[in-house]
Short mmCIF file of C-alpha atoms and ligand atoms in Angstrom, two decimals:
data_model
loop_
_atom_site.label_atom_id
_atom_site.label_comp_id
_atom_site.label_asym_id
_atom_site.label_seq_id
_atom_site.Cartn_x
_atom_site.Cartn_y
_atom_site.Cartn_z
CA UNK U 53 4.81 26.72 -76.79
CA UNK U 54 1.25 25.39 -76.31
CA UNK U 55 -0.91 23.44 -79.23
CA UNK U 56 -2.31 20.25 -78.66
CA UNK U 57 -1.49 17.59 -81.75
CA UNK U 58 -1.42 14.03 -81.64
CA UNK U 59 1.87 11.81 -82.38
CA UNK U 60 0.57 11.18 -85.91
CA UNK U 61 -0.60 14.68 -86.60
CA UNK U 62 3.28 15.68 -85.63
CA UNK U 63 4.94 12.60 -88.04
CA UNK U 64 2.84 14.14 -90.65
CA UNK U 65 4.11 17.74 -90.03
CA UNK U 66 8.17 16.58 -90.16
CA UNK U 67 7.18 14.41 -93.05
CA UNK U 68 5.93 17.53 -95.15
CA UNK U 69 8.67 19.69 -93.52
CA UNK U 70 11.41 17.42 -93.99
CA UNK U 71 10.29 15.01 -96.89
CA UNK U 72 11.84 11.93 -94.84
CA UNK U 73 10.32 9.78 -92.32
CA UNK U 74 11.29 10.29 -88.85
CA UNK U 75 13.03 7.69 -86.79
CA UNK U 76 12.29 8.46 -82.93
CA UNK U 77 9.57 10.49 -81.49
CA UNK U 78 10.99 12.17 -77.97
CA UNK U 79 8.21 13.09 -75.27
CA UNK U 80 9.49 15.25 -72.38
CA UNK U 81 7.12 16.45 -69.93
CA UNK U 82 6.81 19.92 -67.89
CA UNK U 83 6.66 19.56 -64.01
CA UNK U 84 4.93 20.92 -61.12
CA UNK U 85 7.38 21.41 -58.07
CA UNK U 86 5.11 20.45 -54.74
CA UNK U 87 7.56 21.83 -52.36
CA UNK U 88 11.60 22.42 -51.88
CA UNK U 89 11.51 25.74 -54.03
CA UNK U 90 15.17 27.32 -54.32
CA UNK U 91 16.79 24.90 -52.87
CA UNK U 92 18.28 22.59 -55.97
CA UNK U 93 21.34 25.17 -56.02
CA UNK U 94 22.36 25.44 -52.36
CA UNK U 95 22.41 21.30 -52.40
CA UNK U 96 19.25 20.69 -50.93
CA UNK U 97 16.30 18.28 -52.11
CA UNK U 98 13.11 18.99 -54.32
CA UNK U 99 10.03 17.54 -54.40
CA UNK U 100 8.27 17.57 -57.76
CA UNK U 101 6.20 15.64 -60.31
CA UNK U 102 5.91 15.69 -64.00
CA UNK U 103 2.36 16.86 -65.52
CA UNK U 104 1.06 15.29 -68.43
CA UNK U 105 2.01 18.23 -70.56
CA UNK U 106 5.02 17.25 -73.12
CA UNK U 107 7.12 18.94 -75.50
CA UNK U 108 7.04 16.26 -78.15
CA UNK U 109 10.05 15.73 -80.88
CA UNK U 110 10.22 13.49 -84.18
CA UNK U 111 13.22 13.50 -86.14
CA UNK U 112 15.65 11.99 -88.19
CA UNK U 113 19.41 11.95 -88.43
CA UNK U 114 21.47 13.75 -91.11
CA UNK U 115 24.77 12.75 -93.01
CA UNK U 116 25.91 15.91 -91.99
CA UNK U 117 26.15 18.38 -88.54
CA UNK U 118 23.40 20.43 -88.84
CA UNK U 119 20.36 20.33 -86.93
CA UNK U 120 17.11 21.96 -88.59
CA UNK U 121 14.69 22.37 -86.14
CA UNK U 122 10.81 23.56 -87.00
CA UNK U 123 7.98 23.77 -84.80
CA UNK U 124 4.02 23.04 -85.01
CA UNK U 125 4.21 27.21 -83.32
CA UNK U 126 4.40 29.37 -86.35
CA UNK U 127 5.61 31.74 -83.35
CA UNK U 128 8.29 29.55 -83.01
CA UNK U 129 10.83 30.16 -86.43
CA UNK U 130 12.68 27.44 -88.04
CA UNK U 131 16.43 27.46 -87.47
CA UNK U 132 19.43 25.76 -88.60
CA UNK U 133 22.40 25.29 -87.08
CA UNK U 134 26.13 23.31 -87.00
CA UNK U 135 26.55 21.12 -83.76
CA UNK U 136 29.92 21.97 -82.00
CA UNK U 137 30.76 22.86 -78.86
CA UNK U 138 30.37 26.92 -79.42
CA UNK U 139 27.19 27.63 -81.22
CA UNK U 140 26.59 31.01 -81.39
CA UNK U 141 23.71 32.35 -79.51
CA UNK U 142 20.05 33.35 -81.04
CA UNK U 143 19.07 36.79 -79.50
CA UNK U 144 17.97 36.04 -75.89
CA UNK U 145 14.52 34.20 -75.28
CA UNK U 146 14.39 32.98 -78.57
CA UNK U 147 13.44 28.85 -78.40
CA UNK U 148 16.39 27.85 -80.76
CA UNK U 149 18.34 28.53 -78.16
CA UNK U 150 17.16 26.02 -75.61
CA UNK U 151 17.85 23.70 -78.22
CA UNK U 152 21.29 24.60 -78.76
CA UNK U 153 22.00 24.41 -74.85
CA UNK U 154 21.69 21.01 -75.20
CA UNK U 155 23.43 20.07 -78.65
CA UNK U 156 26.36 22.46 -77.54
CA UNK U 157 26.70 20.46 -73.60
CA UNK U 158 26.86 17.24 -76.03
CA UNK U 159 28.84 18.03 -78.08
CA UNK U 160 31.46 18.94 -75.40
CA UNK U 161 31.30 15.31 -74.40
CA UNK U 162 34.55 13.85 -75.13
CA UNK U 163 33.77 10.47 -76.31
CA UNK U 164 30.82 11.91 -78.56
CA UNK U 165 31.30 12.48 -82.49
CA UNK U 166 27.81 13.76 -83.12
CA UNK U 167 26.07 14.48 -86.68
CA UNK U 168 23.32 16.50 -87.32
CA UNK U 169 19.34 16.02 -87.24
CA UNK U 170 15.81 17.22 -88.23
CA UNK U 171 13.50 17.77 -86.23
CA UNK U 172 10.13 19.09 -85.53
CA UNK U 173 8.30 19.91 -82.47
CA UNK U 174 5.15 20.72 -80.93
CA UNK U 175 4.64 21.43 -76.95
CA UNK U 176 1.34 21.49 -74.91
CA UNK U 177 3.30 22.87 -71.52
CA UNK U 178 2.31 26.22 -71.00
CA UNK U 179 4.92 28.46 -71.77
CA UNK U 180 6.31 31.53 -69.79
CA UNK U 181 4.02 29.50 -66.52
CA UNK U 182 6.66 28.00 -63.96
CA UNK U 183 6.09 24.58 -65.38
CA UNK U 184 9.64 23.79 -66.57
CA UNK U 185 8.53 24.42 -70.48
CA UNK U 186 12.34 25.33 -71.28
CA UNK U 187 14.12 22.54 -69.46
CA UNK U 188 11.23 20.02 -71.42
CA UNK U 189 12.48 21.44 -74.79
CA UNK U 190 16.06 21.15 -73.54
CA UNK U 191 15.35 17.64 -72.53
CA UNK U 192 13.51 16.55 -75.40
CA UNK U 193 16.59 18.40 -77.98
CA UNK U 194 19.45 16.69 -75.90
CA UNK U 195 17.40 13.16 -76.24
CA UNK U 196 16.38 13.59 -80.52
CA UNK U 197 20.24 14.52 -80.82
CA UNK U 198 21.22 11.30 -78.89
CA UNK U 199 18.40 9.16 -80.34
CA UNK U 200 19.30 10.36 -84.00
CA UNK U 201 22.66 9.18 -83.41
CA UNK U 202 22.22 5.97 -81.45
CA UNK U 203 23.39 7.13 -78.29
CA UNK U 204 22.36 6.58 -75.16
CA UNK U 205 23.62 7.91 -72.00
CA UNK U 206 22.84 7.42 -68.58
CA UNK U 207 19.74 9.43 -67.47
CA UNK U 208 21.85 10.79 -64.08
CA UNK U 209 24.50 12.05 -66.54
CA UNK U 210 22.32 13.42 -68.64
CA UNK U 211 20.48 15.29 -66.07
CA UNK U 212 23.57 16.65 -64.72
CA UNK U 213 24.88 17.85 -68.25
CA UNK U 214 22.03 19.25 -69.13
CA UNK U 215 21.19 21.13 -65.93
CA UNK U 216 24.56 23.09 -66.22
CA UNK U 217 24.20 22.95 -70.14
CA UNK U 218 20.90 24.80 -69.37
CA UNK U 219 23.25 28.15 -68.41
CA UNK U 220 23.83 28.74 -72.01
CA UNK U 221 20.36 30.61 -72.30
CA UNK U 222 21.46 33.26 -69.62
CA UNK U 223 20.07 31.16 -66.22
CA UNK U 224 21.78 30.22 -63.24
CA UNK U 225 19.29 27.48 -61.98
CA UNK U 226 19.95 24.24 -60.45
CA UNK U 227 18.87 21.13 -61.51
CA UNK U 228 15.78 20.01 -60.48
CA UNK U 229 13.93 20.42 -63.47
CA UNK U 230 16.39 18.65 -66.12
CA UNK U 231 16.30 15.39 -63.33
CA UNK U 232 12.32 15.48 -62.95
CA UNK U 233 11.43 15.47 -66.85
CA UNK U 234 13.59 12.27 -67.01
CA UNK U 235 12.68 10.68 -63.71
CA UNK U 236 8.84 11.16 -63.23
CA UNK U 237 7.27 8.67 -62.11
CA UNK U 238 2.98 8.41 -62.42
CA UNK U 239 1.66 8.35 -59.27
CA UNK U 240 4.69 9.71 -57.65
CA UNK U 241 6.44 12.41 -56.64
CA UNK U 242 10.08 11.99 -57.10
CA UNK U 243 12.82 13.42 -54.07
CA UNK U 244 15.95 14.66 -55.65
CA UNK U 245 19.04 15.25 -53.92
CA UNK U 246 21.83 16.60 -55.77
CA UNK U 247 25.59 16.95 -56.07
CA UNK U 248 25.63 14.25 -56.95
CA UNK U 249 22.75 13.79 -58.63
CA UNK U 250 20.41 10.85 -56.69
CA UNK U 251 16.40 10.30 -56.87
CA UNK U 252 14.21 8.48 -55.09
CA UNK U 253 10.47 7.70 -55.29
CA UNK U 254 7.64 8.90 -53.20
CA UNK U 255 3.63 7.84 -53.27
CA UNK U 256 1.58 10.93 -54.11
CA UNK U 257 -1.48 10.84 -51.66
CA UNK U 258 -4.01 8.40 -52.26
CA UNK U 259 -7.54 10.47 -53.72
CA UNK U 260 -5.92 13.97 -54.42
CA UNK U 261 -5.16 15.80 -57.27
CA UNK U 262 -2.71 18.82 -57.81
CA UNK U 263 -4.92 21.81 -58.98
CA UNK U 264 -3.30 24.16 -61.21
CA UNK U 265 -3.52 27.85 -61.89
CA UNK U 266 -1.83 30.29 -63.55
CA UNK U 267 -1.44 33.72 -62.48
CA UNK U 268 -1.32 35.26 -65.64
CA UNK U 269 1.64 37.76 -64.72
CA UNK U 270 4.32 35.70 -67.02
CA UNK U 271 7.32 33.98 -65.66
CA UNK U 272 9.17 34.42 -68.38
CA UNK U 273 13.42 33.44 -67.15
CA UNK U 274 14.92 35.36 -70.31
CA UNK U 275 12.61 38.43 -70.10
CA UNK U 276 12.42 40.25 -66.59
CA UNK U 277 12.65 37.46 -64.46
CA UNK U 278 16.28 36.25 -65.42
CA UNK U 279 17.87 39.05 -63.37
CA UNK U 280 15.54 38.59 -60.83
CA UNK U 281 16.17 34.88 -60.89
CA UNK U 282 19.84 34.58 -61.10
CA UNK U 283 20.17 37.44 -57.68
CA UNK U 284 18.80 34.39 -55.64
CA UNK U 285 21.31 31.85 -56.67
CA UNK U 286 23.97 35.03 -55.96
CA UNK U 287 22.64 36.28 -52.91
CA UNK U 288 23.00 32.28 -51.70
CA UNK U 289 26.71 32.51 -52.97
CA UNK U 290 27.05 35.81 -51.03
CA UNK U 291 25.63 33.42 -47.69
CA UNK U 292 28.04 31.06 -47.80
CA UNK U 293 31.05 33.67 -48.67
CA UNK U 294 30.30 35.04 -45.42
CA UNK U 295 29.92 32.35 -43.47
CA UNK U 296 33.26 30.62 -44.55
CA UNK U 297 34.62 34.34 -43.93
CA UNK U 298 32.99 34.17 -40.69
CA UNK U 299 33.35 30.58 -39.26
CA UNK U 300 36.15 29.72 -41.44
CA UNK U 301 35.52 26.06 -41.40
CA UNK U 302 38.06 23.12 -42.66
CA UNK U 303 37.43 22.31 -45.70
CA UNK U 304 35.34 25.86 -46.90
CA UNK U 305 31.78 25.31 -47.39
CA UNK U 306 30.55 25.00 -51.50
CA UNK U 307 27.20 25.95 -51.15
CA UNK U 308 24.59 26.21 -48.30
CA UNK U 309 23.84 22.71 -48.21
CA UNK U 310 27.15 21.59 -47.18
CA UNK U 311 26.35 23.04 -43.52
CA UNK U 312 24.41 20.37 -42.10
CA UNK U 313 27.81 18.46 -41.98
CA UNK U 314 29.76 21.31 -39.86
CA UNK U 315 29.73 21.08 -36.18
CA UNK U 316 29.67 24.58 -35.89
CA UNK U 317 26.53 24.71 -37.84
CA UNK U 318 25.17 21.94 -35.48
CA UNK U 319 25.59 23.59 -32.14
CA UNK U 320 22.99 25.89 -32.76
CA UNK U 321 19.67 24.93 -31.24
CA UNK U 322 17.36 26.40 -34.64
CA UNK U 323 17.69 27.80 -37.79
CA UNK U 324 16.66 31.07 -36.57
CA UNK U 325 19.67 31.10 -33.46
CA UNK U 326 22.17 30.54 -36.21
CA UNK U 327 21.05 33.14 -38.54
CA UNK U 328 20.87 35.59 -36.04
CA UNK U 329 24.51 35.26 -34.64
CA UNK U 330 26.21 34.76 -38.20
CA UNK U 331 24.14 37.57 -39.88
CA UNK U 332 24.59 40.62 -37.91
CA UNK U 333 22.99 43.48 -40.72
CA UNK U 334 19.25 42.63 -42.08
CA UNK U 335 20.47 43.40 -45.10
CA UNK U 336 24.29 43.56 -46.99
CA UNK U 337 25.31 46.22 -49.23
CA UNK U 338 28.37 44.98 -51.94
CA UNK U 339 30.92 47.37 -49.14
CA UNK U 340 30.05 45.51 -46.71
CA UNK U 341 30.33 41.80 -47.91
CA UNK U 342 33.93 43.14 -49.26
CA UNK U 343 35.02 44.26 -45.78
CA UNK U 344 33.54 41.17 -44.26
CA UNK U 345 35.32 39.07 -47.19
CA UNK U 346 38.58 41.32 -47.05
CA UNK U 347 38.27 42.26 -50.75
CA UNK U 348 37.52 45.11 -52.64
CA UNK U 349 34.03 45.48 -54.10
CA UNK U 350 35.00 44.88 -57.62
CA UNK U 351 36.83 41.38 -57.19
CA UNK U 352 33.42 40.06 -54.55
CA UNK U 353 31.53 41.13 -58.18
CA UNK U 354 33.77 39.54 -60.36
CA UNK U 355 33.48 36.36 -58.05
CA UNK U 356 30.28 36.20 -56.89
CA UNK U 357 27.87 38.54 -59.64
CA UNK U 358 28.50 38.18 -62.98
CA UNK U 359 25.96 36.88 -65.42
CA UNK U 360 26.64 34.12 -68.36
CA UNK U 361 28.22 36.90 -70.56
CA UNK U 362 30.52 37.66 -67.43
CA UNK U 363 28.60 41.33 -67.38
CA UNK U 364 28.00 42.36 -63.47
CA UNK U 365 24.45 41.77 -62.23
CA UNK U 366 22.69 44.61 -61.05
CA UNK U 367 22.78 45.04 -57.48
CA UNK U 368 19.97 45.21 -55.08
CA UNK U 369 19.34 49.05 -54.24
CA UNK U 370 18.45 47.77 -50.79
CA UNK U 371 21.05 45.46 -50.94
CA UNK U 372 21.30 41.58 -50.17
CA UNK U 373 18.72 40.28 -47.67
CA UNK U 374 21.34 37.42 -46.77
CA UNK U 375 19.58 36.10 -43.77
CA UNK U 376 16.56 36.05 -44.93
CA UNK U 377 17.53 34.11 -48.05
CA UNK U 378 19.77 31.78 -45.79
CA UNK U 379 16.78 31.06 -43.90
CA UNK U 380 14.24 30.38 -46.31
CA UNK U 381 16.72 27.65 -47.95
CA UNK U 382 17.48 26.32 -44.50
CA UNK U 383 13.51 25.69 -43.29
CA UNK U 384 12.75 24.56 -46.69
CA UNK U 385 15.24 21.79 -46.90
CA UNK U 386 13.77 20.96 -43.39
CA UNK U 387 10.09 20.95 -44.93
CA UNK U 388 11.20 18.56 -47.83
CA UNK U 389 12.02 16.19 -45.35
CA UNK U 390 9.20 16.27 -43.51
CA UNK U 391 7.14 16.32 -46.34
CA UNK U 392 8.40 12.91 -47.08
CA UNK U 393 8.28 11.52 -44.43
CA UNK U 394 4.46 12.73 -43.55
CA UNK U 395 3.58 11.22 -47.20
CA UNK U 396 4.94 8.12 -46.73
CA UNK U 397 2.34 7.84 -44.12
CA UNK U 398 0.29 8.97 -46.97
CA UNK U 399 -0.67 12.40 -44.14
CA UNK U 400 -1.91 14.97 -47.23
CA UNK U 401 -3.55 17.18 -44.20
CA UNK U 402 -0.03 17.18 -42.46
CA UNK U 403 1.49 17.69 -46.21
CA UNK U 404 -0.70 20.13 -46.99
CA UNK U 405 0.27 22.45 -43.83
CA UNK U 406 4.07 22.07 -45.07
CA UNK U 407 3.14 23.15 -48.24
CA UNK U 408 1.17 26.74 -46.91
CA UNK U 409 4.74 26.97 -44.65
CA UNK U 410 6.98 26.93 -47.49
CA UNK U 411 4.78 29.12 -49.37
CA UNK U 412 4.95 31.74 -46.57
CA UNK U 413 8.35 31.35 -46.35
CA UNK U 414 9.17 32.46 -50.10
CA UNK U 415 7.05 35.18 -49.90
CA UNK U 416 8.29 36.41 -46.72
CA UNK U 417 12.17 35.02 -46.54
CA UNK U 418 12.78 34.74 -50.25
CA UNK U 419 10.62 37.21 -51.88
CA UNK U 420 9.59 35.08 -55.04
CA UNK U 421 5.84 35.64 -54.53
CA UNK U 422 3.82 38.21 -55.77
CA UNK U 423 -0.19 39.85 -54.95
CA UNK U 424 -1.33 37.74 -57.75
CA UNK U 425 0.13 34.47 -56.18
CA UNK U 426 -0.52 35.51 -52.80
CA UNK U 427 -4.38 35.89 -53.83
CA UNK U 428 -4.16 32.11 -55.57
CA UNK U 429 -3.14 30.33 -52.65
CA UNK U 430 -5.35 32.21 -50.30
CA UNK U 431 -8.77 31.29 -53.12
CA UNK U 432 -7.32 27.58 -53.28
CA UNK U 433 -7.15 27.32 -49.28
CA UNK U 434 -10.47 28.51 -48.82
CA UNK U 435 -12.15 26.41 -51.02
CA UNK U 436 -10.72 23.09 -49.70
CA UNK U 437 -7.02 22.72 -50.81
CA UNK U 438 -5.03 21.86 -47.65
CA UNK U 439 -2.28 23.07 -48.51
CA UNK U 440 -1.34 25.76 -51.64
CA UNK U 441 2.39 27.64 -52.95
CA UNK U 442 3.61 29.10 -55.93
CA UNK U 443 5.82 26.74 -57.73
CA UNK U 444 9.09 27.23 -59.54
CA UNK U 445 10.94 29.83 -59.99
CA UNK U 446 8.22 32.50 -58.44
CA UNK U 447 8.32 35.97 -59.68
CA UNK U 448 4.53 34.65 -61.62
CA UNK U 449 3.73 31.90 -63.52
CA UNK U 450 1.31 29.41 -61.62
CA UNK U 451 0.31 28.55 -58.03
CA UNK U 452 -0.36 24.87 -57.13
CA UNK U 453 -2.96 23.23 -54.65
CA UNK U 454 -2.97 19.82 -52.98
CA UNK U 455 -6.71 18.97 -53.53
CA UNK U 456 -8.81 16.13 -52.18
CA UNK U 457 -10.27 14.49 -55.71
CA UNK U 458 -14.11 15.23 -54.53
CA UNK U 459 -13.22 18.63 -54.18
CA UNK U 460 -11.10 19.14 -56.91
CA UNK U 461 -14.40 20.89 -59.32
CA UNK U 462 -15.33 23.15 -56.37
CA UNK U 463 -11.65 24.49 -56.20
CA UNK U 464 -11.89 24.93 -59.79
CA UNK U 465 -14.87 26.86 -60.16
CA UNK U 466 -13.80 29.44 -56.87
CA UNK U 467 -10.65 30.05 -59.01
CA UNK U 468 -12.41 30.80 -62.35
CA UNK U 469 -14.69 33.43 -60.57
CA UNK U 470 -12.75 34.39 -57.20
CA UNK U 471 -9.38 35.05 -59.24
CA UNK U 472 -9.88 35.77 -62.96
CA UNK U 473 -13.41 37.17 -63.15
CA UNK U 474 -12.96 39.23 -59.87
CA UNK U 475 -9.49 39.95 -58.96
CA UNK U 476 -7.91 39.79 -62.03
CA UNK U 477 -10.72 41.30 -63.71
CA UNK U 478 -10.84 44.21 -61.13
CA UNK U 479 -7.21 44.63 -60.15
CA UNK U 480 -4.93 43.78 -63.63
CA UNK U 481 -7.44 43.30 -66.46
CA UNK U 482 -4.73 44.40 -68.48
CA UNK U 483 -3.68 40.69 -67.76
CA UNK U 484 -6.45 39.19 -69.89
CA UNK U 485 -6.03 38.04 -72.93
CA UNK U 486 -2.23 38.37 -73.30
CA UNK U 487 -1.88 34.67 -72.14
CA UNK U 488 -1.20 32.27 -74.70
CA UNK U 489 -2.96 29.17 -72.72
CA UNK U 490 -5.93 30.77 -71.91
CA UNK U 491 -8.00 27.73 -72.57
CA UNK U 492 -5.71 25.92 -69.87
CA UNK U 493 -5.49 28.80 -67.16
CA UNK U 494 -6.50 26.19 -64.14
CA UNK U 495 -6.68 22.28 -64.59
CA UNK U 496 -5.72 19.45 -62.53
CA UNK U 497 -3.63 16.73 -62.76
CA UNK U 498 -1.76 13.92 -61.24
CA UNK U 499 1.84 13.20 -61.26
CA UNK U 500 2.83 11.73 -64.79
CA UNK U 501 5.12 9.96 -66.36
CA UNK U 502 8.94 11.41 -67.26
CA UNK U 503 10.75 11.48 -70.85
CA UNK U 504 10.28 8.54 -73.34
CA UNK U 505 11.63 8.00 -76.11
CA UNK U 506 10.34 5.90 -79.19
CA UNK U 507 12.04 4.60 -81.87
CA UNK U 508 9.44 4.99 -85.18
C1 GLA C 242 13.68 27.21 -61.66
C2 GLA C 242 15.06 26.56 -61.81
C3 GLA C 242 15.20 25.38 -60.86
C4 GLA C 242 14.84 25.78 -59.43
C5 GLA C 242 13.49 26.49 -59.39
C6 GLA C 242 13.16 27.03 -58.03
O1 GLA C 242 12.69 26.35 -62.11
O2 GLA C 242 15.25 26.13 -63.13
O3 GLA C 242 16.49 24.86 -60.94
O4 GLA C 242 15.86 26.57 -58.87
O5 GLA C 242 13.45 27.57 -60.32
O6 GLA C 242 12.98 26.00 -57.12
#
């Protein structure tokens, strides 16, 4: 969804939609993640910041349990539906169903007795671009439902509801992106640790500026790049299968980031010393994980790799690069320590190298980058960024760079004509003109504010 309106240009729209006056107006922003990329899931921090790019919401409540939902996108359909605790699905990648991943999570809360709403929306994130567009409309559903009914919950719960309620659309992500559209902070980026959910604040350096820029190959997590997507969070599963298998530690590990807490784990002298005596294959076909695991293939699937609709993924042909994955999550938890640390002493040069490292590493270790991306961060360096990386999910979408304020134009302008009017023009001009925010392909901003909510 992307169409700039202002708050009173929206209140007119539900008021001719709905013929009622709305009560709340919702804003929930999009994010940039600066560094800590895959690592929500294993139990590892993140590192972003919300953009000033919202999904904004007005509505009303209604006597009865349906929520009508219209947006300021003619691309985007009106919809009604009954709140419960099963809705049925809308064909996948369709946006009613982001809202329904958060009215069905709610209305599985046991001390809830929801009724319906109206509501009408209109986003400025770009869509399809890594910048957390589908948890801000999940965010800003889950807050109009609560709003419309007088509800408020606390924003940790919320996060944490809404981060697994976020699974109804088909992805397996963690929940970084739920916790940073309610906990930005402007002029900070915000550390998130998770299970359970805790954040903490941290200054953005002093005179910089993130610089934007999408790729233009779409990062869209219900079209190709769900099955993409949801591998990593299985391959990590697959990790710490084996290493339980392997080490067979007291209690058995949950995820990857329980290891730091294992002795065994701490009696290696790196990352790279434990990897290589746990891992013994470069890469794991499904036969061997079962042998390792002492199952049969079909029960490590039915376990480990089966989608929301319990349907088996489809498996790697070169099958699962386990250590390579392990590692990436491993230095990158490492790096989004670091990186706090080195910008509490507000260090962006120091930041800025942490930033090209983790980018390295999930093009290398986790395989989330792409040429386009690659090509980004390389323009971005070179023109004065100190540090660049994709951000989010990978697999497209947009590429980030830490950029002193003086320099933030001259980044800008390399990017227009370096990437889009030579490489992309050269290399994929197929790619322009199919995105829908073309007029906001590279832009900077500063870290914003998270979700508010205002009662009309
Ligand atoms: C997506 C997911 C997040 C996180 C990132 C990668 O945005 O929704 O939970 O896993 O990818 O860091």
């Amino acid at each position: 969804m992307y169409q700039s309106r202002t708050d009173n240009e929206i209140i007119k729209d539900f008021v001719g939609c709905f013929k009622t006056q709305p009560t709340v107006l919702i804003k929930a922003p999009g994010r940039v993640n600066l560094i800590g990329e895959h690592t929500d899931y294993n139990g590892f921090p993140v590192l972003p910041v919300s953009i000033p790019f919202v999904i904004t919401v007005a509505a009303s409540p209604r006597p009865d349990k349906n929520i009508h939902i219209n947006n300021s996108n003619t691309q985007y359909k009106s919809k009604s539906f009954e709140l419960s605790q099963n809705i049925p699905h809308s064909p996948t990648g369709e946006w009613s169903n982001y809202v329904k991943a958060a009215a069905s999570a709610l209305a599985s809360h046991p001390d809830f007795k929801l009724h319906g709403m109206n509501a009408f929306f209109n986003g400025d994130i770009p869509a399809s671009a890594g910048l957390s567009s589908s948890s801000a409309l999940v965010i800003a559903s889950a807050l109009s439902i609560l709003a419309t009914n007088s509800r408020k919950m606390d924003f940790l719960e919320l996060a944490e509801m809404m981060a697994f309620g976020e699974h109804y659309v088909g992805t397996q992500g963690g929940g970084m992106d739920q916790a940073i559209c309610l906990f930005g902070k402007e002029g900070y980026a915000v550390k998130i640790n998770f299970f359970p959910l805790r954040c903490s604040y941290v200054k953005f350096p002093e005179n910089h500026s993130i610089v934007v820029a999408h790729s233009l190959v779409r990062a869209a997590k219900t079209e190709d790049a769900l099955f993409l997507y949801n591998l990593r969070p299985a391959e990590c599963r697959l990790a710490t299968a084996l290493i339980n298998a392997i080490y067979n530690p007291e209690p058995q590990l949950n995820r990857l980031g329980n290891l730091i807490d294992y002795d065994f784990f701490k009696s290696y002298n790196n990352h790279e010393q434990f990897i290589d005596n746990t891992f013994l294959q470069k890469s794991y076909f499904l036969s061997d994980i079962a042998q390792i695991l002492g199952n049969s293939a079909e029960s490590v699937v039915q376990k480990y790799l089966l989608t929301r609709d319990g349907v088996p993924m489809p498996v790697p042909k070169d099958g699962f690069k386990i250590p390579q994955r392990t590692l990436h999550v491993l230095t990158e938890a490492d790096r989004v320590e670091k990186s706090c640390k080195v910008l509490e002493k507000n260090d962006s040069t120091a930041f800025g190298k942490l930033m090209n490292a983790s980018h390295n590493s999930c093009d290398e270790d986790y395989s989330i980058s792409t040429p386009e991306l690659n090509e980004l961060v390389k323009i971005m360096r070179a023109s004065g960024a100190p540090g660049a990386r994709l951000t989010g999910a990978g697999f497209g979408g947009c590429a980030i760079g830490l950029v002193r304020d003086n320099d933030v134009k001259k980044v800008i302008d390399s990017v227009r004509k370096l990437y889009y009017n030579i490489y992309i023009a050269n290399k994929r001009p197929e790619l322009l003109g199919t995105s829908d925010s073309h007029s906001k392909l590279v832009f900077s901003v500063k870290p914003a504010r998270g979700a508010l909510i205002k009662q009309l």
